[in-house]
C-alpha positions as a printed NumPy array, in Angstrom:
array([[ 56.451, -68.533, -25.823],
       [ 59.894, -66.845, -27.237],
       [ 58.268, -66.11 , -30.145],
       [ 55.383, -64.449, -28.136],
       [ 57.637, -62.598, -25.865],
       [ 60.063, -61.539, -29.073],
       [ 56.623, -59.696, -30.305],
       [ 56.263, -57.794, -27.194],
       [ 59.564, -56.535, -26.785],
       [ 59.513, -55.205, -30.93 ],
       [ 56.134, -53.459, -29.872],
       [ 57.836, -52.09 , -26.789],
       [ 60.628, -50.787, -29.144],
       [ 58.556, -49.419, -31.422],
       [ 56.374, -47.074, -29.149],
       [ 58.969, -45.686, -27.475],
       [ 60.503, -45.411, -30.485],
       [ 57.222, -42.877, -31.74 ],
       [ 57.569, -39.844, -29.586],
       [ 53.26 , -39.225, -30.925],
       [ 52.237, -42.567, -29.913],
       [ 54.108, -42.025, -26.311],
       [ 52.228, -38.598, -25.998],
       [ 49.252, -39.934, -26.502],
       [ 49.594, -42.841, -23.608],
       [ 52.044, -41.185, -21.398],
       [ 50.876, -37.344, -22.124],
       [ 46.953, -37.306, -22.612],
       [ 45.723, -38.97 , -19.843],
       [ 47.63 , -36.637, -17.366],
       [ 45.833, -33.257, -19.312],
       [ 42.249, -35.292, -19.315],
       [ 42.105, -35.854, -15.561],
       [ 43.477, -32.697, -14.901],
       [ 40.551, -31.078, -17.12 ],
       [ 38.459, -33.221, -15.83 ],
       [ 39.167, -32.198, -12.062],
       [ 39.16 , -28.8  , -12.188],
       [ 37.208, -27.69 , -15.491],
       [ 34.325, -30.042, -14.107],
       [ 32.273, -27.766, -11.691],
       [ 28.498, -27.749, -11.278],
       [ 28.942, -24.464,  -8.455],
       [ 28.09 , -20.804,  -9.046],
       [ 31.153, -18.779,  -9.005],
       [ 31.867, -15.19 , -10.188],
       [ 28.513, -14.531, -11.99 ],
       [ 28.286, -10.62 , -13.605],
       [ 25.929,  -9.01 , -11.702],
       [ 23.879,  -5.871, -12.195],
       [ 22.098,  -3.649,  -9.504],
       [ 19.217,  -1.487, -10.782],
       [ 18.25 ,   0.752,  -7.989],
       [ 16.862,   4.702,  -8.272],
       [ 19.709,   6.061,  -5.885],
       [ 22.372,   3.974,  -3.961],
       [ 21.962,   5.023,  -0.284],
       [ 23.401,   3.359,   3.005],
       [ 20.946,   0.787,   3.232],
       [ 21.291,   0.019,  -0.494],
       [ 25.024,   0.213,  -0.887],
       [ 25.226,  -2.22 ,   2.62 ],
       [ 23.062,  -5.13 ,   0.352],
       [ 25.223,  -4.177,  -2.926],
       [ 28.691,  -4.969,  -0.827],
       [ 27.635,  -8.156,   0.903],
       [ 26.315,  -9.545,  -2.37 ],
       [ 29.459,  -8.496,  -3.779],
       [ 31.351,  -9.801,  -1.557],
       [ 30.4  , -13.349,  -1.832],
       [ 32.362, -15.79 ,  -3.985],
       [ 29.461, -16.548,  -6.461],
       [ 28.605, -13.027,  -7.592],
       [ 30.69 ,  -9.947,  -8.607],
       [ 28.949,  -7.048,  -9.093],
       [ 30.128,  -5.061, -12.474],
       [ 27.306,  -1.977, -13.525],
       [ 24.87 ,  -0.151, -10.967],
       [ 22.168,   1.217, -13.017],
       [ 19.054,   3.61 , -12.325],
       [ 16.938,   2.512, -15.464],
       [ 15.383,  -0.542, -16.734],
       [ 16.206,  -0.071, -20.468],
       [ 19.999,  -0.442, -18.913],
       [ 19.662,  -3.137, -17.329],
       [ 18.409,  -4.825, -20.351],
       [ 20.538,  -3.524, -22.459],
       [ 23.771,  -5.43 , -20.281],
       [ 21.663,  -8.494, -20.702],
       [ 21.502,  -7.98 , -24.696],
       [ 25.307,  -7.511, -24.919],
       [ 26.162, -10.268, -22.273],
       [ 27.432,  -7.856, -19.867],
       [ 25.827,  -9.206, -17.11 ],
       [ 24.478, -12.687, -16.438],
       [ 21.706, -11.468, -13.147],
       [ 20.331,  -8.796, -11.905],
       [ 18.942,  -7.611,  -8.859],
       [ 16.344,  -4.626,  -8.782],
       [ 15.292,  -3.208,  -5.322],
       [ 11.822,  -1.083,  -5.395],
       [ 11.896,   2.802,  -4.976],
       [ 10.626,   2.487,  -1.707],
       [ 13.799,   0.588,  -0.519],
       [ 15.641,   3.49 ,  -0.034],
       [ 13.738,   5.019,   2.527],
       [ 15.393,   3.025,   4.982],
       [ 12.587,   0.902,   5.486],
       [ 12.071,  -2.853,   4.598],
       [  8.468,  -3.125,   5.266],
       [  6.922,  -5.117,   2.647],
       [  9.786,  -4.182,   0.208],
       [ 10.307,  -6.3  ,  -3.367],
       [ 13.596,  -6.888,  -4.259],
       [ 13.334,  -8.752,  -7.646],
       [ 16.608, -10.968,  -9.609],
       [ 16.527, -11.627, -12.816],
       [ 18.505, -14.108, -14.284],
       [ 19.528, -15.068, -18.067],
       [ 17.832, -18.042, -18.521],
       [ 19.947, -19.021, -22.198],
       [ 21.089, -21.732, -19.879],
       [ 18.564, -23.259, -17.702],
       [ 20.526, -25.487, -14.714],
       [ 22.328, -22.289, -14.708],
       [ 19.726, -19.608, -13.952],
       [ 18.322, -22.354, -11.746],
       [ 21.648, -22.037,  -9.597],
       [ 21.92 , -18.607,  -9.999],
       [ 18.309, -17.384,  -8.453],
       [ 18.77 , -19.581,  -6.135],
       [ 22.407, -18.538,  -5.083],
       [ 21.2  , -14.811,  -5.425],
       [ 17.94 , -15.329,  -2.858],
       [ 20.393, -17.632,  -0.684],
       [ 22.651, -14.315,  -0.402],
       [ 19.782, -11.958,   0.187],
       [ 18.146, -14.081,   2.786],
       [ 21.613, -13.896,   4.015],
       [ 21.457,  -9.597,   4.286],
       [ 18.399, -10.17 ,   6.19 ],
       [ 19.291, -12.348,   8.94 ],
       [ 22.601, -10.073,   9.297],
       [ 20.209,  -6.898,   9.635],
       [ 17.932,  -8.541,  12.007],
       [ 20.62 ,  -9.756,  13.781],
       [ 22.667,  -6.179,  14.465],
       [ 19.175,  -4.687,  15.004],
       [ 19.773,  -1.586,  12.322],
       [ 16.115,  -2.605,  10.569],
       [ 13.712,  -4.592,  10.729],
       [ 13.717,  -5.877,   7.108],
       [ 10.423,  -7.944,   5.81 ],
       [ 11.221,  -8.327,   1.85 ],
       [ 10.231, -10.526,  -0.64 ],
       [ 11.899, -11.768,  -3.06 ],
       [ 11.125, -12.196,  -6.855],
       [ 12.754, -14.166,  -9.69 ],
       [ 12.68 , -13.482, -13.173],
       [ 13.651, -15.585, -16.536],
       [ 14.76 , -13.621, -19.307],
       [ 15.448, -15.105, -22.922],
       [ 13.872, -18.735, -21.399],
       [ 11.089, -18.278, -19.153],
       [  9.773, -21.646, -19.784],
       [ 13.144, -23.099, -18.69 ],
       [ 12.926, -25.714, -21.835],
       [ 16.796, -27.447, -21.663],
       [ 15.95 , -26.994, -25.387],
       [ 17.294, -23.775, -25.46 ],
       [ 20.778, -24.857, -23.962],
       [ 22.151, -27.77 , -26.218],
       [ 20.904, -26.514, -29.708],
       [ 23.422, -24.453, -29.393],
       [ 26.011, -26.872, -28.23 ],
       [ 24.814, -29.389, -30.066],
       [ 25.198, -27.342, -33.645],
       [ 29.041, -26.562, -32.588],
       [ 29.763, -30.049, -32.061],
       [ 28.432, -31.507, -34.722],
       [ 29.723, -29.003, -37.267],
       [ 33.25 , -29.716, -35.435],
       [ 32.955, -33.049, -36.067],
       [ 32.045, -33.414, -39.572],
       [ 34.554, -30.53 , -40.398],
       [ 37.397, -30.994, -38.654],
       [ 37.317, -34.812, -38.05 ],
       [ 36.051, -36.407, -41.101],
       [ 38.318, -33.942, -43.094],
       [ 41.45 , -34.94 , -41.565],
       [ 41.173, -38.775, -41.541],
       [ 39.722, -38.198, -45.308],
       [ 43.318, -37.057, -46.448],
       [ 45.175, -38.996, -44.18 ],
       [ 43.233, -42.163, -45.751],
       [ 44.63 , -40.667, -49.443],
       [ 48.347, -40.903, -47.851],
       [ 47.796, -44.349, -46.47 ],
       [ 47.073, -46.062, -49.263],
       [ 49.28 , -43.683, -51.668],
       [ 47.277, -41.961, -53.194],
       [ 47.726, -38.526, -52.262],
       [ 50.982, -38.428, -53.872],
       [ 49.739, -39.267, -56.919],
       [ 47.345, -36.607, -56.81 ],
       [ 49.846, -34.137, -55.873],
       [ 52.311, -34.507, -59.05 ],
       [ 48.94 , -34.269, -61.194],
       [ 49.335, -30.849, -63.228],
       [ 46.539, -29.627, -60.612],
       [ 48.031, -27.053, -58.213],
       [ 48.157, -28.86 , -54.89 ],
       [ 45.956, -26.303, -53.194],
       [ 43.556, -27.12 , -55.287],
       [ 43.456, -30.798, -54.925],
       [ 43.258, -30.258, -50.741],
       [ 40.322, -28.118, -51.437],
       [ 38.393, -30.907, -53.751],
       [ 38.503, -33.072, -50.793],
       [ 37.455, -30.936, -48.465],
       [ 34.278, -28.643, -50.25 ],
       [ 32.331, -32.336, -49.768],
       [ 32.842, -32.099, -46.482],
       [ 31.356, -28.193, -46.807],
       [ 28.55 , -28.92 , -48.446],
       [ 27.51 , -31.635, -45.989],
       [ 28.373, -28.791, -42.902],
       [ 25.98 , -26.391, -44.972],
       [ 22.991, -29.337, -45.42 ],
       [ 23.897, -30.853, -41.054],
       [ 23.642, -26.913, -40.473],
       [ 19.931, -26.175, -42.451],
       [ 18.437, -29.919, -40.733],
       [ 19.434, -28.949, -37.072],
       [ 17.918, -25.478, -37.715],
       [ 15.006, -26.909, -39.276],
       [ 14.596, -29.502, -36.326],
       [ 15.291, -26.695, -33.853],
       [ 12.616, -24.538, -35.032],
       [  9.919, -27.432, -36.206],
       [ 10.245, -29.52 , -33.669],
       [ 12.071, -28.608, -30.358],
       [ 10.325, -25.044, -30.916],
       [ 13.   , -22.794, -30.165],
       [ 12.839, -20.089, -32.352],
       [ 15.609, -17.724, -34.164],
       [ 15.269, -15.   , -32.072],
       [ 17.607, -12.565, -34.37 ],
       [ 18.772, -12.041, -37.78 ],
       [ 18.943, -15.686, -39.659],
       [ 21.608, -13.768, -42.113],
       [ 23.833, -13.683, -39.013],
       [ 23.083, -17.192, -37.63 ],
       [ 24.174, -18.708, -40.814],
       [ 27.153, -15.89 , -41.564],
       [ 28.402, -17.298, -38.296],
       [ 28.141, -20.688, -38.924],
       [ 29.918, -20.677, -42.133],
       [ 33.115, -18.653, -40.632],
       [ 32.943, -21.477, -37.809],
       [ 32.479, -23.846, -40.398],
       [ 35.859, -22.669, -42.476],
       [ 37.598, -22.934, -39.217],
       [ 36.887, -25.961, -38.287],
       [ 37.714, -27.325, -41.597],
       [ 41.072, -25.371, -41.348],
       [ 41.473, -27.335, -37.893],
       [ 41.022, -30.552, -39.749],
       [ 43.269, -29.883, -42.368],
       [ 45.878, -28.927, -40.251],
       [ 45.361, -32.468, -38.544],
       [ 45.53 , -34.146, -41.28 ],
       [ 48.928, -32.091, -42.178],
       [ 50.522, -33.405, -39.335],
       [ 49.664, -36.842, -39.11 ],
       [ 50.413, -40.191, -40.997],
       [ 47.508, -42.533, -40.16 ],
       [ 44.191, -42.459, -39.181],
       [ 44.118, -43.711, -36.1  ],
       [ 46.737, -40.888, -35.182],
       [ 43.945, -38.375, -37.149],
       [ 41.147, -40.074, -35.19 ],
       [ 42.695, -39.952, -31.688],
       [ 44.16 , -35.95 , -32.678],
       [ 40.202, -35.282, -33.288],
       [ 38.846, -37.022, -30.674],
       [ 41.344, -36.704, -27.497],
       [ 42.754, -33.347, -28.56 ],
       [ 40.247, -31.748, -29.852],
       [ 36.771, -33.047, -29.354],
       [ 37.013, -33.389, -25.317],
       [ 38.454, -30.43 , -24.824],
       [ 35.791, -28.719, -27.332],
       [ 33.178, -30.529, -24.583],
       [ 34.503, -29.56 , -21.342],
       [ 35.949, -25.624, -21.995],
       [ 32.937, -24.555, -24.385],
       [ 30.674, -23.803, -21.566],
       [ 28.606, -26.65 , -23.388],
       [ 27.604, -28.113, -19.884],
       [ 30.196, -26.541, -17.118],
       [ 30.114, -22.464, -16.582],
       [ 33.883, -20.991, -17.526],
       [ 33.402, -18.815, -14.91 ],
       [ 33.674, -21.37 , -12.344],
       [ 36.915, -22.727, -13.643],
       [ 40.193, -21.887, -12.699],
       [ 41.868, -18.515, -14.485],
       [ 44.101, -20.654, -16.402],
       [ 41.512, -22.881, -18.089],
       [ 39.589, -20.193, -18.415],
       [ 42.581, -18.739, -20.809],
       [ 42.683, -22.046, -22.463],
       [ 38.967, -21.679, -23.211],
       [ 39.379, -18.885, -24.962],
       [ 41.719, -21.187, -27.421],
       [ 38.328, -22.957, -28.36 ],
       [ 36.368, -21.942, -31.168],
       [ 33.15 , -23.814, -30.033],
       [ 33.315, -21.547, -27.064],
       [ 32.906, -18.474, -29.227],
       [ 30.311, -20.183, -32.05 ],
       [ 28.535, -21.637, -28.991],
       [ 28.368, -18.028, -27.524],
       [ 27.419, -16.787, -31.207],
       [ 24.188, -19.216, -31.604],
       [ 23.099, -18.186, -28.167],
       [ 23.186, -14.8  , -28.559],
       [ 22.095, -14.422, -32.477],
       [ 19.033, -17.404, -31.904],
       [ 18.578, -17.416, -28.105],
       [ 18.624, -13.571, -27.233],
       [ 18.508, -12.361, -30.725],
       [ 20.697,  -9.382, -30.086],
       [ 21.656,  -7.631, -33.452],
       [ 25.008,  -8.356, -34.834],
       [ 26.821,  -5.403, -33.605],
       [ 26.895,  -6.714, -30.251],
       [ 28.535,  -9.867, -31.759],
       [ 31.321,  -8.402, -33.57 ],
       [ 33.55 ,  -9.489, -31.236],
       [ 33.228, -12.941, -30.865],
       [ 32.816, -13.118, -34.665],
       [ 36.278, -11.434, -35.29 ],
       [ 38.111, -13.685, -32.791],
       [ 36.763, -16.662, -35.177],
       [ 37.335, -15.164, -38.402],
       [ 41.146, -14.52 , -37.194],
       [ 41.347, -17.938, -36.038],
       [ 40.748, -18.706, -39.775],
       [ 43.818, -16.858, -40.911],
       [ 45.496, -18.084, -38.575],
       [ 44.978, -21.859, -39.004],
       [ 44.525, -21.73 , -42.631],
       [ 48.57 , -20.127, -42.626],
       [ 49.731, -22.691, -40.778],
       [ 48.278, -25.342, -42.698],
       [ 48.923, -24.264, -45.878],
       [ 52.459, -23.442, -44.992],
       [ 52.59 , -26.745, -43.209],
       [ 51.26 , -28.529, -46.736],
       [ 53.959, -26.827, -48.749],
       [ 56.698, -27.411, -46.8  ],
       [ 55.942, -31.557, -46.782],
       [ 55.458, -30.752, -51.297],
       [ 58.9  , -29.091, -50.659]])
């Protein structure tokens, strides 16, 4: 029993003795279930909305403030043209919109259409959103027939762009390719070198005549290759068999994928660069980068509907902007100029993380 207790106090010592190993069971579990209560949110909140109307008069501009005044919608463009209003939806502008018929502004409501459409990328979503957006029409209704200005008598429409058939399909392929290119970049990289330093091996490597840089990249171009071939099998699988086709340019989809692939595998390197073992590689992946990746992607919870601080945080995440990518390049299939900008936010990520790791491996040579 001495002998057992001896034990526990040396393994006491010893983790609070690592200052990682105490961050990981003191620190992580305080950011988790503070992700996990307020990044977690299955309500409509903040959703870019468009109005198409042919003029905005009284009657029209009295609908276009309530619905703008609720909490789930915020109204950003007021068109007078169909090709517009698409064209917000191409560039992501806007995530619904509401049309009201010419007639509507002749101040009466007889028989009137008033007509959302919603982007239907995601399908729960658009779900939520139509029926948020009729909930806050029926709303303007009751309000008019209650103050007696009209006596409205509208119906209202929904319409699916992008998804019409609502397949869920549509939603994780995209999700799906960012994680899995994540993981096979990122994580399998890192605990691959960290395995080399474990057992000694890396050092021996390193004092080859090979220039270091070059040995680092030899372990990691396997790990490429196998991105390129998970990359051409979920596209193949995604197209063949869970029909959802490539909208736009395939060019783009896979220029993308290989800048999201070279930063994920700077990600993993830079793991691997700052940790000893694998289990501290595996639980760097998993915990601090993997969950995170899961929650503030917009994978399965809207960003809009988190708090303005995750949502900052969120924009930290390169899945966010691949998964935004893929939806917009093989959902949508807008061309790439209306891309450019979440493909230069990745491709400086790259610099960025590639700097810091290879600054980070020369300074441990040093």
């Amino acid at each position: 029993m001495k002998q057992f207790i001896a034990f526990v106090k040396k393994e006491f010592y010893y983790i609070s003795r690592d200052r990682r190993t105490m961050l990981i069971l003191v620190g992580m579990p305080i950011v988790q279930i503070i992700l996990f209560g307020f990044a977690i949110s299955t309500e409509v909140k903040n959703v870019q909305t468009g109005i198409l109307t042919s003029s905005v008069d009284a009657d029209t501009r009295y609908i276009i403030d309530w619905i703008d005044a609720s909490e789930y919608f915020t109204v950003k463009h007021v068109v007078h043209s169909a090709d517009e209003l698409n064209r917000l939806f191409r560039r992501n502008e806007i995530e619904l919109g509401v049309v009201f018929s010419a007639q509507l502004q002749r101040q009466r409501f007889d028989s009137e259409n008033i007509q959302v459409i919603v982007d239907a990328t995601d399908p729960n979503l658009a779900v939520m959103r139509g029926s948020y957006a009729g909930g806050v029409i029926a709303g303007v209704r009751v309000e008019l027939l209650q103050t007696g200005m009209i006596q409205p008598s509208f119906v209202i429409h929904n319409k699916l762009l992008f998804n019409p058939q609502m397949r869920s399909a549509y939603n994780f392929v995209p999700g799906v390719m960012g994680l899995i290119l994540m993981l096979i970049c990122a994580m399998m990289t890192s605990i691959s070198i960290v395995r080399e330093k474990e057992t000694g091996t890396m050092e021996i490597l390193l004092v080859s005549p090979m220039n270091p840089l070059f040995v680092i990249l030899s372990k990691v171009v396997p790990y490429f290759m196998l991105s390129i071939l998970n990359l051409t099998t979920i596209l193949l699988l995604s197209v063949f068999v869970l029909d959802v086709p490539i909208a736009g340019s395939l060019a783009s989809l896979l220029g993308v994928s290989l800048l999201f692939i070279f930063v994920s595998l700077s990600l993993g390197l830079l793991i691997s660069s700052i940790t000893r073992t694998q289990v501290a590689a595996m639980l760097a992946s998993g915990m601090v980068l993997m969950i995170p990746s899961i929650i503030l992607s917009g994978i399965i919870f809207p960003i809009e509907s988190m708090p303005g601080i995750l949502q900052g945080i969120a924009c930290l995440i390169p899945v966010r902007w691949y998964v935004d990518l893929v939806r917009k390049l093989m959902i949508e299939g807008v061309p790439f100029g209306y891309v450019w900008q979440e493909t230069a936010i990745l491709l400086i990520m790259a610099v960025i993380l590639i700097g810091i790791t290879t600054r980070s491996f020369k300074n441990r040579l040093e």
